[in-house]
Amino acid sequence: MNGLPPPPLPLTPAQRIDAAVENALALLAQTLQVQHTQFANHDVVSITGWNQTPAVRRAVAEYLVGLRVMAVNSALAVRTDLVGPSGLAEVRQNVEAIIGVNGAGLTPDQVIKSRDPWIAEGIWHLCLAVSMLVPGIHPPGAVFALSLPHADATEHGIDIAVLHQAQNGIGLSIVETKAYRHNPAGAVTKAAKFFRGINGGAYRIKIREAVQRMRSECPLALQNQITAQLWEERRWYVPNPHYDNAHVEDWAQDRPVLTNLLNAPANPADPPLPVPQGIVIMPHVVTGFDAYFDDVTADMMAFVNTL
């Protein structure tokens, strides 16, 4: 015996996913660049650096795999529990439900309407998770809980809900993500329609469910401040368009579809909810839109194959 400690045991699949999630958060916190601009009726937060290096793109892809198996909870605590071959089979099944078998086999319509929107939603979940480490990504206030993305990109409801510190207590940001390669203005218009429904009282149950789920995973000291009504009292709307950099969009331009959200509903017969406290556009300008989403897909599959 030479007295040396035994070599470390190889990481389990669960540990590899845990480590990948934590690595993605740390790497993106060092990589992403933030530009925050305030205009009369909305803020714009531009986040760049998502494809700065192959390592960054791989980290994004591995975080997305973690989201597919819910490796993190609302408060971003890692919680994987994969054991044995059956667990690995479930990981692969969950990932392939989004990106296709071995990253292929989806129709062009499925890519546009299912795969790319889910990836975009997952990227912005990562973005807002990184905001816990990088001040300025989420200007309404420091984030401490996020809802998880939809299991299916075609599912209706809240894309991402964010509990955060606000000036007068705890607030809620509601993110509506759209991946429209050549139509960011249309993405914002579609998001505004969704937010207009919330202004009119739609999605109450879904919002309360999301808030309650996040509340249950927050520290007890915060839970007493997270009421069922907080979303009515202090909420922000976050349109999040993902689009190809070949399209130039002027986000400084005032947009009536968003400005109108800050006014009371037009129908006085319906008791209006208080208007939202603010609007934050968070565009993701993607260099080589199709290639980027294809590359992220390939990196997701490559990571699954290493588990």
PDB file of N, CA and C in Angstrom, residues 26-27 48 58 73 84 87 104 111 113-114 141 144 146 228 234 267 276:
ATOM      1  N   ALA A  26     -22.332  29.372 -13.710  1.00  0.00           N
ATOM      2  CA  ALA A  26     -21.076  30.073 -13.428  1.00  0.00           C
ATOM      3  C   ALA A  26     -20.460  30.641 -14.701  1.00  0.00           C
ATOM      4  N   LEU A  27     -20.448  29.850 -15.782  1.00  0.00           N
ATOM      5  CA  LEU A  27     -19.819  30.301 -17.028  1.00  0.00           C
ATOM      6  C   LEU A  27     -20.596  31.449 -17.655  1.00  0.00           C
ATOM      7  N   THR A  48     -26.194  39.723 -24.507  1.00  0.00           N
ATOM      8  CA  THR A  48     -25.414  39.113 -25.586  1.00  0.00           C
ATOM      9  C   THR A  48     -24.357  38.171 -25.001  1.00  0.00           C
ATOM     10  N   ARG A  58     -22.217  24.922 -25.483  1.00  0.00           N
ATOM     11  CA  ARG A  58     -22.396  23.612 -24.857  1.00  0.00           C
ATOM     12  C   ARG A  58     -22.986  23.754 -23.452  1.00  0.00           C
ATOM     13  N   ASN A  73     -35.101  23.327  -9.054  1.00  0.00           N
ATOM     14  CA  ASN A  73     -36.456  23.688  -8.660  1.00  0.00           C
ATOM     15  C   ASN A  73     -36.653  25.185  -8.844  1.00  0.00           C
ATOM     16  N   GLY A  84     -29.636   4.479 -12.293  1.00  0.00           N
ATOM     17  CA  GLY A  84     -29.668   3.301 -13.140  1.00  0.00           C
ATOM     18  C   GLY A  84     -30.128   3.540 -14.563  1.00  0.00           C
ATOM     19  N   GLY A  87     -33.457   5.428 -15.419  1.00  0.00           N
ATOM     20  CA  GLY A  87     -33.384   6.876 -15.306  1.00  0.00           C
ATOM     21  C   GLY A  87     -32.764   7.506 -16.530  1.00  0.00           C
ATOM     22  N   ALA A 104     -32.776  14.427 -34.578  1.00  0.00           N
ATOM     23  CA  ALA A 104     -33.286  14.506 -35.954  1.00  0.00           C
ATOM     24  C   ALA A 104     -34.702  13.955 -35.994  1.00  0.00           C
ATOM     25  N   VAL A 111     -40.006  21.911 -35.894  1.00  0.00           N
ATOM     26  CA  VAL A 111     -38.828  22.703 -35.522  1.00  0.00           C
ATOM     27  C   VAL A 111     -39.242  24.137 -35.209  1.00  0.00           C
ATOM     28  N   LYS A 113     -42.385  25.403 -34.605  1.00  0.00           N
ATOM     29  CA  LYS A 113     -43.461  25.625 -33.643  1.00  0.00           C
ATOM     30  C   LYS A 113     -43.260  24.937 -32.299  1.00  0.00           C
ATOM     31  N   SER A 114     -42.293  24.021 -32.212  1.00  0.00           N
ATOM     32  CA  SER A 114     -42.122  23.285 -30.969  1.00  0.00           C
ATOM     33  C   SER A 114     -40.686  23.332 -30.468  1.00  0.00           C
ATOM     34  N   GLY A 141     -35.904  44.084 -10.212  1.00  0.00           N
ATOM     35  CA  GLY A 141     -35.437  43.721  -8.887  1.00  0.00           C
ATOM     36  C   GLY A 141     -34.731  42.381  -8.871  1.00  0.00           C
ATOM     37  N   PHE A 144     -35.332  35.777  -7.047  1.00  0.00           N
ATOM     38  CA  PHE A 144     -35.040  34.682  -6.125  1.00  0.00           C
ATOM     39  C   PHE A 144     -35.829  33.417  -6.429  1.00  0.00           C
ATOM     40  N   LEU A 146     -37.900  31.163  -9.954  1.00  0.00           N
ATOM     41  CA  LEU A 146     -38.370  31.079 -11.334  1.00  0.00           C
ATOM     42  C   LEU A 146     -39.286  29.871 -11.474  1.00  0.00           C
ATOM     43  N   ALA A 228     -51.261  35.556  -2.445  1.00  0.00           N
ATOM     44  CA  ALA A 228     -51.962  35.171  -3.677  1.00  0.00           C
ATOM     45  C   ALA A 228     -52.286  36.376  -4.539  1.00  0.00           C
ATOM     46  N   ARG A 234     -48.251  44.054  -7.897  1.00  0.00           N
ATOM     47  CA  ARG A 234     -46.924  44.429  -8.405  1.00  0.00           C
ATOM     48  C   ARG A 234     -46.480  43.407  -9.446  1.00  0.00           C
ATOM     49  N   ASN A 267     -62.848  48.176 -21.663  1.00  0.00           N
ATOM     50  CA  ASN A 267     -64.232  47.831 -21.322  1.00  0.00           C
ATOM     51  C   ASN A 267     -64.513  48.161 -19.852  1.00  0.00           C
ATOM     52  N   PRO A 276     -50.065  47.014 -14.938  1.00  0.00           N
ATOM     53  CA  PRO A 276     -48.720  46.560 -14.586  1.00  0.00           C
ATOM     54  C   PRO A 276     -47.807  47.737 -14.255  1.00  0.00           C
TER      55      PRO A 276
END
